[in-house]
CSV table of C-alpha atoms in Angstrom, one decimal:
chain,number,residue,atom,x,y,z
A,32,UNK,CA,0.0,0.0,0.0
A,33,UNK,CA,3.2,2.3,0.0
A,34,UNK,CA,3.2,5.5,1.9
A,35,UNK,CA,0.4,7.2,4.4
A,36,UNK,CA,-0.8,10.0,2.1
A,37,UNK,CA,-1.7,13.1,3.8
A,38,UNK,CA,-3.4,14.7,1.0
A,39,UNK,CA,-5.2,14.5,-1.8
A,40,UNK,CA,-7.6,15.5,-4.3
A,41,UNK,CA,-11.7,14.9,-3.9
A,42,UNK,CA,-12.6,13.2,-7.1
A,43,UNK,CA,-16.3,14.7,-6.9
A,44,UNK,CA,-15.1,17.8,-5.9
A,45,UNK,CA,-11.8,17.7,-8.2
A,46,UNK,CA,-10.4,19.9,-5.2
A,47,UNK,CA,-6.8,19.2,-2.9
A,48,UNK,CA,-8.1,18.2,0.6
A,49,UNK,CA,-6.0,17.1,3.6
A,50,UNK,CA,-6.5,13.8,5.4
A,51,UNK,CA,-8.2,16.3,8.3
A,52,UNK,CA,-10.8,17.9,6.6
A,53,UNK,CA,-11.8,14.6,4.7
A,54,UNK,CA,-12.0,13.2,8.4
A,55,UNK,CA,-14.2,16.0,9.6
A,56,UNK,CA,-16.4,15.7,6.5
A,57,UNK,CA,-16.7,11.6,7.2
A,58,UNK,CA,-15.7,10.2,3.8
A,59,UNK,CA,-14.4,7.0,5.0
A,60,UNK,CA,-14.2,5.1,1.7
A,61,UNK,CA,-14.5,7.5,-0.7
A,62,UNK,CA,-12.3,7.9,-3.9
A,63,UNK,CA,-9.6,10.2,-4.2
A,64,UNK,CA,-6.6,10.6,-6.4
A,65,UNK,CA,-2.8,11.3,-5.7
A,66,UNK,CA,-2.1,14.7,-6.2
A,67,UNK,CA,1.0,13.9,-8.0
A,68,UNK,CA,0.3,11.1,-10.4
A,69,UNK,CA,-3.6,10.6,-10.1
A,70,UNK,CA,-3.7,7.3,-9.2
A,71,UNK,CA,-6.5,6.7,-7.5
A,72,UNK,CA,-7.2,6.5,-3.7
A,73,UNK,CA,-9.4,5.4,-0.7
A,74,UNK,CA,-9.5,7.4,2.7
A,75,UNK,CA,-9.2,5.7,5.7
A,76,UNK,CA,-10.6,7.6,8.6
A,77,UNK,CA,-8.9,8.3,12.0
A,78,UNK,CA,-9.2,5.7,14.2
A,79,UNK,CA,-8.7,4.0,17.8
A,80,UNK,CA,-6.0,1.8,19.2
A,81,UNK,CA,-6.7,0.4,22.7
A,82,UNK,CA,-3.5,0.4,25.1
A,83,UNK,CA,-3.6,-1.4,28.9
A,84,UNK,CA,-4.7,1.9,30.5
A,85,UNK,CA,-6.2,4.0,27.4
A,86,UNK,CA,-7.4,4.5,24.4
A,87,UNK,CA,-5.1,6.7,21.7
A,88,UNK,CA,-6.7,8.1,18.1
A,89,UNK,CA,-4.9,6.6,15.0
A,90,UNK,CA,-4.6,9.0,12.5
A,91,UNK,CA,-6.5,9.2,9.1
A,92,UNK,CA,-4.9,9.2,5.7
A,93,UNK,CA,-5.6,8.0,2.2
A,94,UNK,CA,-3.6,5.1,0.5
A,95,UNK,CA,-3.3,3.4,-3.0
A,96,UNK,CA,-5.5,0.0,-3.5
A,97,UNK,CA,-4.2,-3.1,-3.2
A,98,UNK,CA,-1.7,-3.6,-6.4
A,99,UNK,CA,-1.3,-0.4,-7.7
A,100,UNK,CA,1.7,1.6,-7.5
A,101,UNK,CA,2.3,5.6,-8.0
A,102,UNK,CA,4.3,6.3,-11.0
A,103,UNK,CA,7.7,6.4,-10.8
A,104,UNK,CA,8.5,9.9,-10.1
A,105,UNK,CA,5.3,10.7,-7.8
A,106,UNK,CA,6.4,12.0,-4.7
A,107,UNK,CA,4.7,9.2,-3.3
A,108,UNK,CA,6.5,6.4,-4.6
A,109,UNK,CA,7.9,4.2,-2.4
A,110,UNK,CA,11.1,3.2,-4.6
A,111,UNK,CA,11.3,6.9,-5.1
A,112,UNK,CA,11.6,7.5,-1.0
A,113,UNK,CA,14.0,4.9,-1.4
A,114,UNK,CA,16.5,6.4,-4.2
A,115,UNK,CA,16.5,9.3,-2.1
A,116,UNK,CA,18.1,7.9,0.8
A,117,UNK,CA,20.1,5.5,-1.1
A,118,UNK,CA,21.4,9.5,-2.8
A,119,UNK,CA,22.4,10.6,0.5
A,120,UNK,CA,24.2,7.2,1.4
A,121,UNK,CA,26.4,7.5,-2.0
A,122,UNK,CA,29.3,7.1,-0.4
A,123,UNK,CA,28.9,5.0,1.7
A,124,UNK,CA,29.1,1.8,-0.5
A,125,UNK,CA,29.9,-0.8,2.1
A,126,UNK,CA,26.3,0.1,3.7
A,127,UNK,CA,24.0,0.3,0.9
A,128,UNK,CA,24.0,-1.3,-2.2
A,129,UNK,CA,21.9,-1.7,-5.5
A,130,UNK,CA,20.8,-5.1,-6.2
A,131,UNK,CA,18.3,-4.6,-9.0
A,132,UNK,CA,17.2,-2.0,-11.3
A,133,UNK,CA,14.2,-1.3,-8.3
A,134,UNK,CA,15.9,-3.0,-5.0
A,135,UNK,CA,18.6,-1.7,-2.8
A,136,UNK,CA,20.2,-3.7,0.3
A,137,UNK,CA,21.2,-2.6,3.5
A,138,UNK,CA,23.9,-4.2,5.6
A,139,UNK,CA,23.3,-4.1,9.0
A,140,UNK,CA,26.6,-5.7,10.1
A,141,UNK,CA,28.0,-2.0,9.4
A,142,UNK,CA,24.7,-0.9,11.4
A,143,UNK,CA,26.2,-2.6,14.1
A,144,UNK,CA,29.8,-1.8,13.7
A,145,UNK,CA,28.6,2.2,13.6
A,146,UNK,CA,26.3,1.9,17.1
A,147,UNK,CA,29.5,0.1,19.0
A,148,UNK,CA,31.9,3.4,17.9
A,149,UNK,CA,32.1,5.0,21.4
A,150,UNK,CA,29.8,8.4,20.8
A,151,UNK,CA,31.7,11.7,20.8
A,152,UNK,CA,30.1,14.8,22.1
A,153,UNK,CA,27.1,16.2,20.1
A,154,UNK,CA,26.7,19.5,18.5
A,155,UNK,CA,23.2,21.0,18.7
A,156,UNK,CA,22.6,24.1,16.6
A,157,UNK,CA,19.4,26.2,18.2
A,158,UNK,CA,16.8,27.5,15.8
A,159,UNK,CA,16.3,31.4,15.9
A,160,UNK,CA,13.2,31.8,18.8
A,161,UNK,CA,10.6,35.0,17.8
A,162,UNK,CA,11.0,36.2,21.0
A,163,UNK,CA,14.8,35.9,20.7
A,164,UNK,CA,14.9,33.0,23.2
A,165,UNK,CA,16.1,29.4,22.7
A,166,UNK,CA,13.8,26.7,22.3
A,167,UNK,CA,14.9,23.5,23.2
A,168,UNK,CA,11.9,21.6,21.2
A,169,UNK,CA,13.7,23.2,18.0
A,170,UNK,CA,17.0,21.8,18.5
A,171,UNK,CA,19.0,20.2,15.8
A,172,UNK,CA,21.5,17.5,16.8
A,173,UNK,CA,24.3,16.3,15.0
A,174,UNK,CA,25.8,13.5,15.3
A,175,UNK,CA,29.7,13.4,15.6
A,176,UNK,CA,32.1,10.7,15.0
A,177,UNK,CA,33.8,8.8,11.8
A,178,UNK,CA,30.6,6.6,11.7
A,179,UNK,CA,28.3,8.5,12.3
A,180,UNK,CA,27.2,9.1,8.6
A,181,UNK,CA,26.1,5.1,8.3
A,182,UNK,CA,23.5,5.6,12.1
A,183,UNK,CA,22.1,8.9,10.1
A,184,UNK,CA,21.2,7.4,7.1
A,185,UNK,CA,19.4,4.4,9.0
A,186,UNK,CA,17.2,6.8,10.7
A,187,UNK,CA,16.2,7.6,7.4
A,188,UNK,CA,15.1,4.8,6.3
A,189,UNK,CA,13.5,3.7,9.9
A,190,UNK,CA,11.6,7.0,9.6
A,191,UNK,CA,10.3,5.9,6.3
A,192,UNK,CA,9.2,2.5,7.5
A,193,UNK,CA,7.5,4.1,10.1
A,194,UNK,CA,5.1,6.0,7.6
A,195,UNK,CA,4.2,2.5,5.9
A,196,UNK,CA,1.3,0.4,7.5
A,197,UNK,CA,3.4,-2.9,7.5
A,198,UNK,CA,6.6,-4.5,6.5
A,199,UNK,CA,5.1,-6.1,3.5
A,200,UNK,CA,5.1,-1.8,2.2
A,201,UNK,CA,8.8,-1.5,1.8
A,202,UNK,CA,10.7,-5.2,1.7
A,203,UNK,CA,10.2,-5.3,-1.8
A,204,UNK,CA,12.6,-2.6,-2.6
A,205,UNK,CA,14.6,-2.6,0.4
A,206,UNK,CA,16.3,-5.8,1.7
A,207,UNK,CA,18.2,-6.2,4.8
A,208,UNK,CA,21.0,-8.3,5.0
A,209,UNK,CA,23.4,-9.0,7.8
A,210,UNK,CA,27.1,-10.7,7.0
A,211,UNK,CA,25.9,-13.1,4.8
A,212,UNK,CA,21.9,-14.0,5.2
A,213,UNK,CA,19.1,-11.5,4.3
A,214,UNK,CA,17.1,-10.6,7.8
A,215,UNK,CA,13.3,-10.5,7.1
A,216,UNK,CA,11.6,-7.5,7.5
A,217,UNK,CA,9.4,-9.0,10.1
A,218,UNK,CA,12.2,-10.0,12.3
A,219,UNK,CA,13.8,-6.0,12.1
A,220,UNK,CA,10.7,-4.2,12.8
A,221,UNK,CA,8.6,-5.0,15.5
A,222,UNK,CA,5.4,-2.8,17.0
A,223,UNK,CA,3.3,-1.3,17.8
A,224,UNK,CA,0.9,-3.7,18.0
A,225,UNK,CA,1.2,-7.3,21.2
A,226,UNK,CA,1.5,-9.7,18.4
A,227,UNK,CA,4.6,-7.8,16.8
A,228,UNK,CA,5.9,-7.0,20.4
A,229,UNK,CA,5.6,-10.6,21.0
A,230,UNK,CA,7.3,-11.9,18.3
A,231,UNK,CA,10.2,-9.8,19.3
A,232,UNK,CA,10.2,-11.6,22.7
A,233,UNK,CA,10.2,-14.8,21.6
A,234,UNK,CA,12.7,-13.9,18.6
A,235,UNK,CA,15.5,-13.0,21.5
A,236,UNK,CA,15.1,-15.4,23.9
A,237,UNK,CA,15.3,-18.6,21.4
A,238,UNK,CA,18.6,-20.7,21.3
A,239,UNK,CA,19.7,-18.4,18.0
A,240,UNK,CA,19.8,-15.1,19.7
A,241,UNK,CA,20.4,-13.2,16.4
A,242,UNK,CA,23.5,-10.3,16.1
A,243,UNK,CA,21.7,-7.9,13.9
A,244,UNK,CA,20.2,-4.6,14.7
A,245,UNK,CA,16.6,-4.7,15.7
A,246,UNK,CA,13.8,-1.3,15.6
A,247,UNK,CA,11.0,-0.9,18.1
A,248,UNK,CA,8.0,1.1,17.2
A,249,UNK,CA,5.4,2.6,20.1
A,250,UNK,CA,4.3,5.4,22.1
A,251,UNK,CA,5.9,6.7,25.4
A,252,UNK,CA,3.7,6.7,28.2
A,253,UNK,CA,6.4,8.2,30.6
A,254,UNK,CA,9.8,8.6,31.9
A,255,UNK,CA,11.4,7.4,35.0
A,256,UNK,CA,15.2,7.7,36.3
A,257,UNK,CA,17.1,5.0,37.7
A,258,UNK,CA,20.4,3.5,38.4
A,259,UNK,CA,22.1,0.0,37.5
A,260,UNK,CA,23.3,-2.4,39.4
A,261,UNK,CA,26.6,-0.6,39.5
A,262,UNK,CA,24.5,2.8,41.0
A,263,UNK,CA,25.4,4.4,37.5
A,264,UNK,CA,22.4,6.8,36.6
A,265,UNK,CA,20.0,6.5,33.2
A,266,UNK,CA,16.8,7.4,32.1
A,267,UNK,CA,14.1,4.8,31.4
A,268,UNK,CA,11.5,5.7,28.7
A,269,UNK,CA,8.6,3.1,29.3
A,270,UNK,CA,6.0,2.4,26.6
A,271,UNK,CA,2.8,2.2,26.6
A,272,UNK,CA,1.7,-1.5,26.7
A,273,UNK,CA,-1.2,-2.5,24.0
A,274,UNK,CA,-4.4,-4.0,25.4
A,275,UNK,CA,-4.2,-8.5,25.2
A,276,UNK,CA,-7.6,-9.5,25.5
A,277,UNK,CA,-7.1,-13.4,24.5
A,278,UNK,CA,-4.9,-15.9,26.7
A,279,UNK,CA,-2.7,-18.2,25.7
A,280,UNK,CA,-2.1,-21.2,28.2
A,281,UNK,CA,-4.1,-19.6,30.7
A,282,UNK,CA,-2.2,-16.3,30.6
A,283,UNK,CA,-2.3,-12.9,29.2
A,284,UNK,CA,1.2,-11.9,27.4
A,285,UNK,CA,1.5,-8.7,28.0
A,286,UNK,CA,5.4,-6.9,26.2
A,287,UNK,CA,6.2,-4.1,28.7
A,288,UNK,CA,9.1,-2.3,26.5
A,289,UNK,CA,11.5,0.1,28.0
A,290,UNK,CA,13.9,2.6,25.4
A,291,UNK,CA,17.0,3.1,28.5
A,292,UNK,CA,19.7,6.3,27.8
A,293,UNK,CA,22.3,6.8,30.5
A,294,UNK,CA,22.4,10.1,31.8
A,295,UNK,CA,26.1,10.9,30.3
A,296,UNK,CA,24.4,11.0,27.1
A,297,UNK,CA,22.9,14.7,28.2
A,298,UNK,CA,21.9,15.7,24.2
A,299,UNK,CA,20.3,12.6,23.8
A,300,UNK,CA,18.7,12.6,27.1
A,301,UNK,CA,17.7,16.4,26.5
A,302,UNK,CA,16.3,15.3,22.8
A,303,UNK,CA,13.7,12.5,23.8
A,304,UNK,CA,12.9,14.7,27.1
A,305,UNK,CA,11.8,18.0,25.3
A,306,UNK,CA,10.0,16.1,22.7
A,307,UNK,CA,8.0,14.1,25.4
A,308,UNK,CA,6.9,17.3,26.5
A,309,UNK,CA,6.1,18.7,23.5
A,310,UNK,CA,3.6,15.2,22.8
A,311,UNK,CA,5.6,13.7,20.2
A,312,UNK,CA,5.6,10.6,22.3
A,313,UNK,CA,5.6,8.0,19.7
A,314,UNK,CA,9.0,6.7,18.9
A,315,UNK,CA,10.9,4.4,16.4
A,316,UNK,CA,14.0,3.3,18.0
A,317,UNK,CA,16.8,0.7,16.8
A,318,UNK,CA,19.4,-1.1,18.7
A,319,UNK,CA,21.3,-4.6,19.2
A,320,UNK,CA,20.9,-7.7,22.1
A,321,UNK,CA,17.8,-6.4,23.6
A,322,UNK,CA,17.2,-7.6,27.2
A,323,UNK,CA,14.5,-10.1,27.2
A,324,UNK,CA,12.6,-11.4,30.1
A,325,UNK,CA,9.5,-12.9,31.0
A,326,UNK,CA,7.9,-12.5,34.3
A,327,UNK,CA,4.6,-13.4,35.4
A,328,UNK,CA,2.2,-10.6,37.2
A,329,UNK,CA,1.9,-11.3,40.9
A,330,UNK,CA,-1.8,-12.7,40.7
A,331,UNK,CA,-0.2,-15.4,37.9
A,332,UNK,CA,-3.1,-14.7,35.4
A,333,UNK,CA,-0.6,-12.6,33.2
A,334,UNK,CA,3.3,-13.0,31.8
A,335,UNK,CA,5.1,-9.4,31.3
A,336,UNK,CA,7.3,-9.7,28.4
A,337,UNK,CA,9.9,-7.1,29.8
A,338,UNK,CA,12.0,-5.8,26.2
A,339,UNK,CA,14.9,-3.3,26.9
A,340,UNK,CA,16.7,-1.5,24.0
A,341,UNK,CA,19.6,1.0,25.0
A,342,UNK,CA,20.6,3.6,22.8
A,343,UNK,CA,23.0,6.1,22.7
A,344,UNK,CA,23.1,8.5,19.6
A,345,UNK,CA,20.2,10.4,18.4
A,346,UNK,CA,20.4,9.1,15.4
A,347,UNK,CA,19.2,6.1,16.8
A,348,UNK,CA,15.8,7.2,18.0
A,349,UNK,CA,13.0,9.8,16.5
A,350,UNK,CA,10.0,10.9,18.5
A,351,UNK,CA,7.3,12.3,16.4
A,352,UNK,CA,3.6,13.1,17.1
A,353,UNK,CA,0.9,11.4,14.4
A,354,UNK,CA,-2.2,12.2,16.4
A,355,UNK,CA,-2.9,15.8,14.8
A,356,UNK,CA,-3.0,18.0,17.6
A,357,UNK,CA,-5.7,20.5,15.5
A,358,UNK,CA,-7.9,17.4,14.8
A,359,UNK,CA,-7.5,15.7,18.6
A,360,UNK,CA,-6.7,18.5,20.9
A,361,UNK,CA,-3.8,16.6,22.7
């Protein structure tokens, strides 16, 4: 299905409307065509996913039919997203790679290699404030060090997975490889959702643990400090766990995933903080060797699937609000 669309034209009207005001005006259904390359369109409208404790809107946005693809240079394109990225990465031939005229691979093994460089101070450059104050919401971070080039261009592509519905969207043009066996899609990107949080669970603690890089997907519910076992000091940003309504062998499996950044890393720390704040509390995050554990809830009618990913770049995290603060009022 490609890319979430956030606008589009009204085939009745033959007018450019946003995925908001087609939500307001109820056309769940209705045709549309791509701005760019008229293929046509459906509208999904905005709705509901259930967490443990709450219920968060899903946002609304149009997408392409089942086998058909924008043309090759609509904005839209999924390849096209692709190409871009794979422009940026140009020289950095041992990480990306064409395969076929309409398929690049990515080598996570470098992925790897970049995330165990020890992290060098950041740079942050503040954006000019109105009232000639800094905002810490507008900060951009850089990220220093020789390797640092292969973790930015990752993000890119884990920010463009995260604007797909599922896997199935993107592993056609994209592969993932690690030393010398492709990595399925499905065992990369895991989330939102208990069933993908699940498989990630049972994925790590297997006899196999796999090496490669892995990506969580989720929303924040809040942030705790703590210290190790060692007394050293971090920050623990806990997501929000999805609702289980079915047992399995008598139990509820319930992932309870944890994003942990020592407090030495003050940029990144300062990054996901202000963001939080600002309610861009869904995150995509990647790392390697989660910690996986299951323990079971002290009435025994539930397991916690406890998932812990540390990370220490920026680059290896982007928090990002897709509830539509004008439609919602968050």
């Amino acid at each position: 299905m490609g890319v979430k669309i956030e606008k589009a034209v009204y085939i009745k009207t033959k007018e450019m409307m946003t995925n908001i005001e087609a939500d307001k005006h109820e056309l769940n259904g209705e045709k549309f065509t791509c701005p760019y390359c008229k293929k046509e369109l459906t509208f999904r409208r905005s709705g509901k996913r259930q967490l443990e404790n709450r219920v968060i809107p899903i946002s609304p946005y149009f997408y392409l039919k089942q086998g058909i693809e924008h043309s090759e240079n609509c904005e839209y394109n999924t390849f096209g997203k692709i190409e871009i990225v794979a422009r940026k990465a140009m020289d950095l031939k041992d990480f990306m790679e064409k395969k076929k005229q309409d398929q690049y691979a990515i080598r996570l093994q470098v992925v790897k290699q970049a995330m165990e460089e020890p992290p060098e101070e950041e740079e942050d450059v503040k954006t000019a404030d109105p009232k000639g104050k800094g905002d810490a919401a507008s900060k951009n971070y850089k990220n220093s060090g020789t390797m640092a080039p292969y973790l930015s261009r990752m993000k890119d592509i884990m920010i463009l997975r995260s604007k797909m519905e599922k896997n199935d969207d993107i592993r056609k043009y994209l592969r993932l490889e690690y030393k010398s066996r492709t990595v399925n899609w499905d065992k990369f990107y895991f989330g939102p959702d208990n069933k993908g949080l699940l498989d990630l669970s049972k994925y790590f603690r297997n006899n196999t643990k796999p090496k490669h890089p892995i990506c969580i997907e989720g929303m924040v519910k809040e942030y705790i400090k703590r210290k190790d076992r060692n007394g050293k000091p971090y920050y623990s940003f806990i997501l929000e766990k999805p609702t289980v309504k079915d047992t399995v062998e008598g139990f509820r499996h319930i992932p309870s995933v944890s994003v942990n950044v020592y407090e030495e890393h003050e940029k990144l720390v300062e990054y996901m903080k202000d963001n939080y704040k600002k309610h861009n509390k869904q995150i995509i995050a990647y790392g390697h060797n989660p910690y996986v554990k299951v323990n079971p809830s002290s009435d025994n009618t539930a397991k916690f699937h406890n998932i812990t990913i540390w990370i220490n770049r920026t680059a290896q995290v982007h928090l990002f609000n897709d509830v539509y603060v004008n439609l919602f009022g968050e």
